[in-house]
C-alpha atoms as an extended CHARMM CRD file, in Angstrom:
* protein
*
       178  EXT
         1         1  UNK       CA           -141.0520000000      -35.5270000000      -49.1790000000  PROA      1               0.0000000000
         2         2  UNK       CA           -138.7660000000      -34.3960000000      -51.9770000000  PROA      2               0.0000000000
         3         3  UNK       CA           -137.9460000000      -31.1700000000      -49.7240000000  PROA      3               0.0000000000
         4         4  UNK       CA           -137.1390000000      -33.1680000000      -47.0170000000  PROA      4               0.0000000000
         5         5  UNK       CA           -134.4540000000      -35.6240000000      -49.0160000000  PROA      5               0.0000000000
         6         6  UNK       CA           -133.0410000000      -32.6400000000      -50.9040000000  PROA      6               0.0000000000
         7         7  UNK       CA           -132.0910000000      -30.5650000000      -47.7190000000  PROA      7               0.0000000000
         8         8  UNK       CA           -130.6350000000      -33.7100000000      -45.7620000000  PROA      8               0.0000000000
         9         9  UNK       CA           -128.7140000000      -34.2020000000      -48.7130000000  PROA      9               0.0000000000
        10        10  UNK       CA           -127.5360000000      -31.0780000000      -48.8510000000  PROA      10              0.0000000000
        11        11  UNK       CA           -126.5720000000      -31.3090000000      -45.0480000000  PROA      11              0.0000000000
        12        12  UNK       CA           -124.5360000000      -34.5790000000      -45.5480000000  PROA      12              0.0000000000
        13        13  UNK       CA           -122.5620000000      -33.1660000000      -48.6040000000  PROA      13              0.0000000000
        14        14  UNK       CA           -121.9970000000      -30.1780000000      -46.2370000000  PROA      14              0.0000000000
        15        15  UNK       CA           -120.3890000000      -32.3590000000      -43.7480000000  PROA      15              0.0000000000
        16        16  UNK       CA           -118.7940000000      -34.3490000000      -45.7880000000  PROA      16              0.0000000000
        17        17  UNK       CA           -116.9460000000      -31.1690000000      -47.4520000000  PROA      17              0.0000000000
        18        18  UNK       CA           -115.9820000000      -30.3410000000      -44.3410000000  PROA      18              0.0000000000
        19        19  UNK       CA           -114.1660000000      -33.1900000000      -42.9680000000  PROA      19              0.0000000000
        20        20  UNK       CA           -112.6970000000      -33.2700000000      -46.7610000000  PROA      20              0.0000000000
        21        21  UNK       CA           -111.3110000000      -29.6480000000      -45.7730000000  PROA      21              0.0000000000
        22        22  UNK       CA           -109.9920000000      -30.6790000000      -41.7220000000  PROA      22              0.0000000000
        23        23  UNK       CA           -108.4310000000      -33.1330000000      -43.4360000000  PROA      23              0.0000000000
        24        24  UNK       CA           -106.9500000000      -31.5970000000      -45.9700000000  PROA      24              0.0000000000
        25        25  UNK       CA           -105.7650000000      -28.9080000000      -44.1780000000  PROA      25              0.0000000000
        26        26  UNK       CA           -104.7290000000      -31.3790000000      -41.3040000000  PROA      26              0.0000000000
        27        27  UNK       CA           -102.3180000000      -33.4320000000      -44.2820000000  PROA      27              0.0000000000
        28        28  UNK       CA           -100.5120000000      -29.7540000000      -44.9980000000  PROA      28              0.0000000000
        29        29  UNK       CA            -99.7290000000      -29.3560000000      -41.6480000000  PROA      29              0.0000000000
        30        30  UNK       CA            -98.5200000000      -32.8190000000      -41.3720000000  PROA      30              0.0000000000
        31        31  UNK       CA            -96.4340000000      -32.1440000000      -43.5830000000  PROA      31              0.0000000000
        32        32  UNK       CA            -95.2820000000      -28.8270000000      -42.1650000000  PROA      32              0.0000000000
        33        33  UNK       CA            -94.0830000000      -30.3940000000      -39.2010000000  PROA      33              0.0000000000
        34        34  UNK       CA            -92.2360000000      -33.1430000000      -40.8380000000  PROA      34              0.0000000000
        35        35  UNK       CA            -90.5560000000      -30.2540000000      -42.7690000000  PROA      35              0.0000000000
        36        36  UNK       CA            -89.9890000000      -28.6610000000      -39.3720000000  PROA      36              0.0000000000
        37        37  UNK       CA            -88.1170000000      -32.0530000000      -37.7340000000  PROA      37              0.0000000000
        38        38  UNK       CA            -86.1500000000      -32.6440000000      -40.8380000000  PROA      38              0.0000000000
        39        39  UNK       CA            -84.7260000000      -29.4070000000      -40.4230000000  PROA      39              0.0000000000
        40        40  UNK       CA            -84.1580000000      -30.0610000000      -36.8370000000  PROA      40              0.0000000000
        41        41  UNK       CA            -82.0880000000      -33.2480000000      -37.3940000000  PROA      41              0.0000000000
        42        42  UNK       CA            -80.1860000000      -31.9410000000      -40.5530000000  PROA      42              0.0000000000
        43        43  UNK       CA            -79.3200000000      -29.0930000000      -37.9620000000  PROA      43              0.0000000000
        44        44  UNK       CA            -78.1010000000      -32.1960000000      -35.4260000000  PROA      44              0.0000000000
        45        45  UNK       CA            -76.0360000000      -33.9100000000      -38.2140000000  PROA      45              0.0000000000
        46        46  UNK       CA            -74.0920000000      -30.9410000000      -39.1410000000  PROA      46              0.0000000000
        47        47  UNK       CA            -73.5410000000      -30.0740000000      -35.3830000000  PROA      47              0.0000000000
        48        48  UNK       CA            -72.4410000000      -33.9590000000      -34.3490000000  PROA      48              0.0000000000
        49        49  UNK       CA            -70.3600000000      -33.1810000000      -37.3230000000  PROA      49              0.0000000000
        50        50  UNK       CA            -68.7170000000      -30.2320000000      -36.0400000000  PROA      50              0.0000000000
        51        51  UNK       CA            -68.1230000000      -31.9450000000      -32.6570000000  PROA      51              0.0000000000
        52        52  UNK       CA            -66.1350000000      -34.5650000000      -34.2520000000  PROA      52              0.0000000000
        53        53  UNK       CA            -64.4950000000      -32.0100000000      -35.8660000000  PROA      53              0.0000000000
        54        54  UNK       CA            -63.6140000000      -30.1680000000      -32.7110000000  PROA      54              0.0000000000
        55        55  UNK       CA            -62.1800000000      -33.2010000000      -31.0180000000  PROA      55              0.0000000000
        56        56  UNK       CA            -59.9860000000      -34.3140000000      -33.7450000000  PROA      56              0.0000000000
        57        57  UNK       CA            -58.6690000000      -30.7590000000      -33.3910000000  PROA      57              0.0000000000
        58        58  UNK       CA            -58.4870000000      -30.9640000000      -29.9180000000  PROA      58              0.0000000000
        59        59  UNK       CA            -55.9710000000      -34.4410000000      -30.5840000000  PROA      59              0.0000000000
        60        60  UNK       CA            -53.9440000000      -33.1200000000      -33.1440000000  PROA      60              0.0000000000
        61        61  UNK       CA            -53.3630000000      -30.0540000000      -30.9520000000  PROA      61              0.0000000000
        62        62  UNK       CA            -52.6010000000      -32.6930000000      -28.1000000000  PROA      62              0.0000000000
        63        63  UNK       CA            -50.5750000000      -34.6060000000      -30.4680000000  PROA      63              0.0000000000
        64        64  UNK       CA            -48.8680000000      -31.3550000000      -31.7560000000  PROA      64              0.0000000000
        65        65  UNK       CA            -47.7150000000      -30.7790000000      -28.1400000000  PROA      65              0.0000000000
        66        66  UNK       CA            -46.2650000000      -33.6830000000      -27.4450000000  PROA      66              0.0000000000
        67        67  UNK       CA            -44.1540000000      -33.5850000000      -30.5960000000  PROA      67              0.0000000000
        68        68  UNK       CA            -42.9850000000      -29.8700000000      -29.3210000000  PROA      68              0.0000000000
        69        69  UNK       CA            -41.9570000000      -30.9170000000      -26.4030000000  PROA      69              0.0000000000
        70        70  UNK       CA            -39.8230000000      -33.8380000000      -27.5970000000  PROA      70              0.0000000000
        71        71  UNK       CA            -38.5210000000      -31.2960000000      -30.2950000000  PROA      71              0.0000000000
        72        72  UNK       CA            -37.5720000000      -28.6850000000      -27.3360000000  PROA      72              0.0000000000
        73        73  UNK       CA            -35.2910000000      -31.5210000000      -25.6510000000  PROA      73              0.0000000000
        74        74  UNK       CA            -34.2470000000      -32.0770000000      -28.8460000000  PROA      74              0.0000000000
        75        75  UNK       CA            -33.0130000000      -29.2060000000      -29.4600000000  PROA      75              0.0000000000
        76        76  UNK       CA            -31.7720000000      -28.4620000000      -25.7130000000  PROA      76              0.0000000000
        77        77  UNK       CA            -29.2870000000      -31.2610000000      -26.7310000000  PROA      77              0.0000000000
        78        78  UNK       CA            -28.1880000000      -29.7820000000      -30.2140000000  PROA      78              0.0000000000
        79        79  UNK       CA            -27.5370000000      -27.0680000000      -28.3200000000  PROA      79              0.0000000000
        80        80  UNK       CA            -25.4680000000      -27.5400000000      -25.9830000000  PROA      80              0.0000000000
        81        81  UNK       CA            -23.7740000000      -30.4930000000      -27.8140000000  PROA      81              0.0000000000
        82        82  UNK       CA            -22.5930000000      -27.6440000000      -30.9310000000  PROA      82              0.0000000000
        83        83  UNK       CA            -21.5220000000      -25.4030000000      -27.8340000000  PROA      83              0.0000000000
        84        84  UNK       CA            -19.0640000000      -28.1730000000      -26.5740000000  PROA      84              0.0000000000
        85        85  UNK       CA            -18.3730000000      -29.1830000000      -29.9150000000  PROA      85              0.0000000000
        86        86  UNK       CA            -16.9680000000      -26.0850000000      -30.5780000000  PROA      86              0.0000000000
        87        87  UNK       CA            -14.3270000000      -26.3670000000      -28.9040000000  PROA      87              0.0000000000
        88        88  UNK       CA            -14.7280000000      -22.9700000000      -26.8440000000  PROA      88              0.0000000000
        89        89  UNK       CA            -12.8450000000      -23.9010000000      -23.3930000000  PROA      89              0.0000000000
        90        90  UNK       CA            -15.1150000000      -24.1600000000      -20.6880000000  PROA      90              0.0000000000
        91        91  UNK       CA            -15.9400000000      -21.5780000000      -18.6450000000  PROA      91              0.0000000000
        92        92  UNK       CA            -18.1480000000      -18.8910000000      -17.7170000000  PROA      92              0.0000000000
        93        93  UNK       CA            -18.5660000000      -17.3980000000      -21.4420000000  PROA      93              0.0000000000
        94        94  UNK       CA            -19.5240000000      -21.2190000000      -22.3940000000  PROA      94              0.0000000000
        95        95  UNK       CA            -21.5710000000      -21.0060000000      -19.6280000000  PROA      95              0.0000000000
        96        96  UNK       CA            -23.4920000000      -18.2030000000      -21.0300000000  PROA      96              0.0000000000
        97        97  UNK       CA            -23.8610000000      -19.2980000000      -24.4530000000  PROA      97              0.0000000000
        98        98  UNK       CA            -25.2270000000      -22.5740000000      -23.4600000000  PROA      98              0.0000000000
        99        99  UNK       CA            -27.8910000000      -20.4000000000      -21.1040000000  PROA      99              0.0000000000
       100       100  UNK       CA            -28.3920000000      -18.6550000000      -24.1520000000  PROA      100             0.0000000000
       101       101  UNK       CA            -28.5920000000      -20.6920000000      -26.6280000000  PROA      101             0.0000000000
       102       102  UNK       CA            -31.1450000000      -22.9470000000      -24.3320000000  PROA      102             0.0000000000
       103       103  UNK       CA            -33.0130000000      -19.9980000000      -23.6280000000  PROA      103             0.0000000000
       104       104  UNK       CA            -33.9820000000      -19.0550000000      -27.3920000000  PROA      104             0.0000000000
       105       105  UNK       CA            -35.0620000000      -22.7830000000      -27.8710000000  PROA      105             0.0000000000
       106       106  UNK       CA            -37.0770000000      -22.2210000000      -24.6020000000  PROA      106             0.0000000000
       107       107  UNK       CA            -38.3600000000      -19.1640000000      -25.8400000000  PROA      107             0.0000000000
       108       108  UNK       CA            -39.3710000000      -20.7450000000      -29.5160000000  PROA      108             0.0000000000
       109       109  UNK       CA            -41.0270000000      -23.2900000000      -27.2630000000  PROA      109             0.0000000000
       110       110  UNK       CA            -43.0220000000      -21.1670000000      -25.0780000000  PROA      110             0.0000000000
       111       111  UNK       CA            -44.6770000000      -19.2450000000      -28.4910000000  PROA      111             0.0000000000
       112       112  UNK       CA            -45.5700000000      -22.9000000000      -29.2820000000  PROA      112             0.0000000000
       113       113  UNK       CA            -47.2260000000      -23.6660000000      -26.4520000000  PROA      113             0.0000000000
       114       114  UNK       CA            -48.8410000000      -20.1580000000      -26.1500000000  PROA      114             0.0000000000
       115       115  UNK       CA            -50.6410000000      -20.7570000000      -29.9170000000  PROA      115             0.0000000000
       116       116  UNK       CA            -51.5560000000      -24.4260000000      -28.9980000000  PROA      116             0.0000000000
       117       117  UNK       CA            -53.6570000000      -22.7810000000      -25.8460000000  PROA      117             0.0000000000
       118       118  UNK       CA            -54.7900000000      -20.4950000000      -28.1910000000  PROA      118             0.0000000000
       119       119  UNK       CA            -56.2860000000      -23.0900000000      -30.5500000000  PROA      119             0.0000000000
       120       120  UNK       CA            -57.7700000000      -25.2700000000      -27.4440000000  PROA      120             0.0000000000
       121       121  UNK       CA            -59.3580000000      -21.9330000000      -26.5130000000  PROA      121             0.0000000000
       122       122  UNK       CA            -60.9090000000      -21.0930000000      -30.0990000000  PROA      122             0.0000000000
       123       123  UNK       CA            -62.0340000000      -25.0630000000      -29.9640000000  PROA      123             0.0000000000
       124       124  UNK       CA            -63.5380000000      -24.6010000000      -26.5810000000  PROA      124             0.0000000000
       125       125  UNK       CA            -65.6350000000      -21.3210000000      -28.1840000000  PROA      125             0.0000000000
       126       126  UNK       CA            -66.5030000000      -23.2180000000      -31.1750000000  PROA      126             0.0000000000
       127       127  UNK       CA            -68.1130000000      -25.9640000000      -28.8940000000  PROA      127             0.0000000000
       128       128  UNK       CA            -70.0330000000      -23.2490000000      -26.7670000000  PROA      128             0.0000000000
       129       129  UNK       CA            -71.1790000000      -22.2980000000      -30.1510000000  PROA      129             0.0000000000
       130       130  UNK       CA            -72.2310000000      -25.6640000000      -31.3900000000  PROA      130             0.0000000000
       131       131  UNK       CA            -74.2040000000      -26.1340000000      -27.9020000000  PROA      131             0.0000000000
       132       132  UNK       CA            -75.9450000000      -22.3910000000      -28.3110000000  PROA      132             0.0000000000
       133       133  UNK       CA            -76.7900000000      -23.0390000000      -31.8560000000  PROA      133             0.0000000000
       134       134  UNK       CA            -78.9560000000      -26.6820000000      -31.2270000000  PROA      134             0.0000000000
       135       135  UNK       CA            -80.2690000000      -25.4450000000      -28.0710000000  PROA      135             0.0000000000
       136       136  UNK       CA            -81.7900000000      -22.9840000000      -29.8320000000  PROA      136             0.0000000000
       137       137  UNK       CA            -82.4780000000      -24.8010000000      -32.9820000000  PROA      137             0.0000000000
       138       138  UNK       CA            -84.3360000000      -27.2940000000      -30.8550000000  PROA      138             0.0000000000
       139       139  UNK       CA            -86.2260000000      -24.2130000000      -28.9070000000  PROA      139             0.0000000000
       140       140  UNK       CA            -87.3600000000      -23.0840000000      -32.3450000000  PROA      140             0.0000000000
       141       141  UNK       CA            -88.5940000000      -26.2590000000      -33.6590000000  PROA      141             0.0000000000
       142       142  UNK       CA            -90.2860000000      -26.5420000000      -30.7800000000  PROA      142             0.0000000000
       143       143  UNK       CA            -92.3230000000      -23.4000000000      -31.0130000000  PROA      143             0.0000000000
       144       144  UNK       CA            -93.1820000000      -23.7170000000      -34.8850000000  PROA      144             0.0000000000
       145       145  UNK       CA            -94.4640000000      -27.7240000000      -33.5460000000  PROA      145             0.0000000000
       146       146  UNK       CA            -96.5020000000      -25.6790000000      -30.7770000000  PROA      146             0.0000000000
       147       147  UNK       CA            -97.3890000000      -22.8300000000      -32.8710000000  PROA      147             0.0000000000
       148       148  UNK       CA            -99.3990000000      -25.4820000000      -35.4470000000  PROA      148             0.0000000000
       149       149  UNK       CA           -102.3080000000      -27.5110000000      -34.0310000000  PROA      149             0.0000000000
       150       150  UNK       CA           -104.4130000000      -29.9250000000      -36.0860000000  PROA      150             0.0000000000
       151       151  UNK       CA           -108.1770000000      -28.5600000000      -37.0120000000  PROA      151             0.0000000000
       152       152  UNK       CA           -111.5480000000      -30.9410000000      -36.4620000000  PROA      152             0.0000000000
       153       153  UNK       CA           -113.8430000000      -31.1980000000      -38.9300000000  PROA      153             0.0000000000
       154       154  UNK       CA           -117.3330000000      -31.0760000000      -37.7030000000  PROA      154             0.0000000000
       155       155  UNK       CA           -118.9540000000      -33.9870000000      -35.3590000000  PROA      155             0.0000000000
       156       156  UNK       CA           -121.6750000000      -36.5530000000      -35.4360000000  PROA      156             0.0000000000
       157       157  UNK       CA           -123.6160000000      -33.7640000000      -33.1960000000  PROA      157             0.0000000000
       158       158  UNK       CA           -123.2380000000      -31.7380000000      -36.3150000000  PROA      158             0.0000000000
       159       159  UNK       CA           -124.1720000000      -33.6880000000      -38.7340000000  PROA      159             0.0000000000
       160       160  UNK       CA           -127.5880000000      -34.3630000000      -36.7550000000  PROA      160             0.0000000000
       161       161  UNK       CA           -128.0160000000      -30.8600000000      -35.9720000000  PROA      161             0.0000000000
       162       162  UNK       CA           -127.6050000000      -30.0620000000      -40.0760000000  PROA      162             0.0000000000
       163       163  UNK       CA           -130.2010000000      -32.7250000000      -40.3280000000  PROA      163             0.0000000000
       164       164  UNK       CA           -132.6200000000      -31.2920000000      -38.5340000000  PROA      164             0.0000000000
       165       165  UNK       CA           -132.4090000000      -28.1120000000      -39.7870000000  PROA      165             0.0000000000
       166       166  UNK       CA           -132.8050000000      -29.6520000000      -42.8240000000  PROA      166             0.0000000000
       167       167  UNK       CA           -135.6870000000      -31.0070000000      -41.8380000000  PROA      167             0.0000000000
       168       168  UNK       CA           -137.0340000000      -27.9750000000      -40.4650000000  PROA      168             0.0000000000
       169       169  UNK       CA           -136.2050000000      -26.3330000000      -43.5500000000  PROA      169             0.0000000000
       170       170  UNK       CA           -138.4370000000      -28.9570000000      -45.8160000000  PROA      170             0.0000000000
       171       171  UNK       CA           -141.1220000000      -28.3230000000      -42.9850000000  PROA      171             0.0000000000
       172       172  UNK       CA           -141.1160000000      -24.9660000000      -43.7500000000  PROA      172             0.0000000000
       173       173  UNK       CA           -141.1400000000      -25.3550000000      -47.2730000000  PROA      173             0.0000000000
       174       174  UNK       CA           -143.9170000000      -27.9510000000      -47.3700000000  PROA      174             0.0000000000
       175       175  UNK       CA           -146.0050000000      -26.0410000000      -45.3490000000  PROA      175             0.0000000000
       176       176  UNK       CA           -145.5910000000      -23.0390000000      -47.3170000000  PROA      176             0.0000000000
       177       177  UNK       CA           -145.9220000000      -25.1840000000      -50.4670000000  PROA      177             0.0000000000
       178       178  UNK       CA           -149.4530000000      -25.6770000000      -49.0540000000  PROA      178             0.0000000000
């Protein structure tokens, strides 16, 4: 009898150890994929971040423009106001200095404009960026998710084919005992 209680002893503790272990092991890799999403949304913070980023850009380059252009008539008017105010009789010399003197304010304004496209197009690359980076940083935290599965420790069918052969095994020995 002993033989018998010994051995399906034995095959409980087995089982037991083993669901201890799948469990275990299924914990750490728990675990492992909340590390993984963490990562994933601190990646989504920092890139909503830079999006808001990008569009207050985008306005102050808007805004930026606006002011430029109101500085160009601005300065379209100074212009040709100092060129009358001068006092230079009017004519076709005036003429020309007032084409000139609009044209370098025109030509001031067109750099302007020319560095403000410039910007929009460095803030339209940084959002391409942003986009490229998540999509991948979600494609990657999808494959480490995929790439762990939870274990199983072993089944009820187990544990009654340990018992058996636990009882086959104090068979054995009780009929070699005799």
């Amino acid at each position: 009898m002993w033989p018998y209680v010994i051995m399906g002893a034995k095959a409980l503790t087995d089982h037991d150890a083993a669901n201890k272990a799948a469990a275990s092991q299924n914990s750490q890799i728990y675990r492992q994929k909340l590390g993984i999403k963490r990562q994933l949304q601190i990646k989504q913070g920092n890139a909503r971040q830079a999006i808001v980023d990008g569009d207050r850009s985008r306005q102050d380059v808007r805004d930026a423009k606006a002011e430029g252009s109101i500085k160009t008539a601005l300065d379209s008017l100074v212009a040709e106001a100092s060129i009358k105010a001068s006092g230079i009789a009017s004519g076709q010399s005036t003429d020309g200095l007032l084409a000139q003197a609009k044209n370098t304010v025109l030509k001031g304004e067109a750099k302007f404009l020319k560095d403000m496209d410039n910007k929009m197009t460095q803030l339209r690359f940084r959002d391409r960026e942003i986009q490229q980076n998540m999509e991948m940083a979600w494609l990657e935290a999808d494959a480490r998710l995929k790439g762990t599965s939870y274990v199983s420790g072993p089944s009820s069918a187990d544990l009654a084919l340990g018992l058996a052969g636990a009882g086959m095994q104090g068979y054995t020995f009780t009929q070699n005992m005799s």
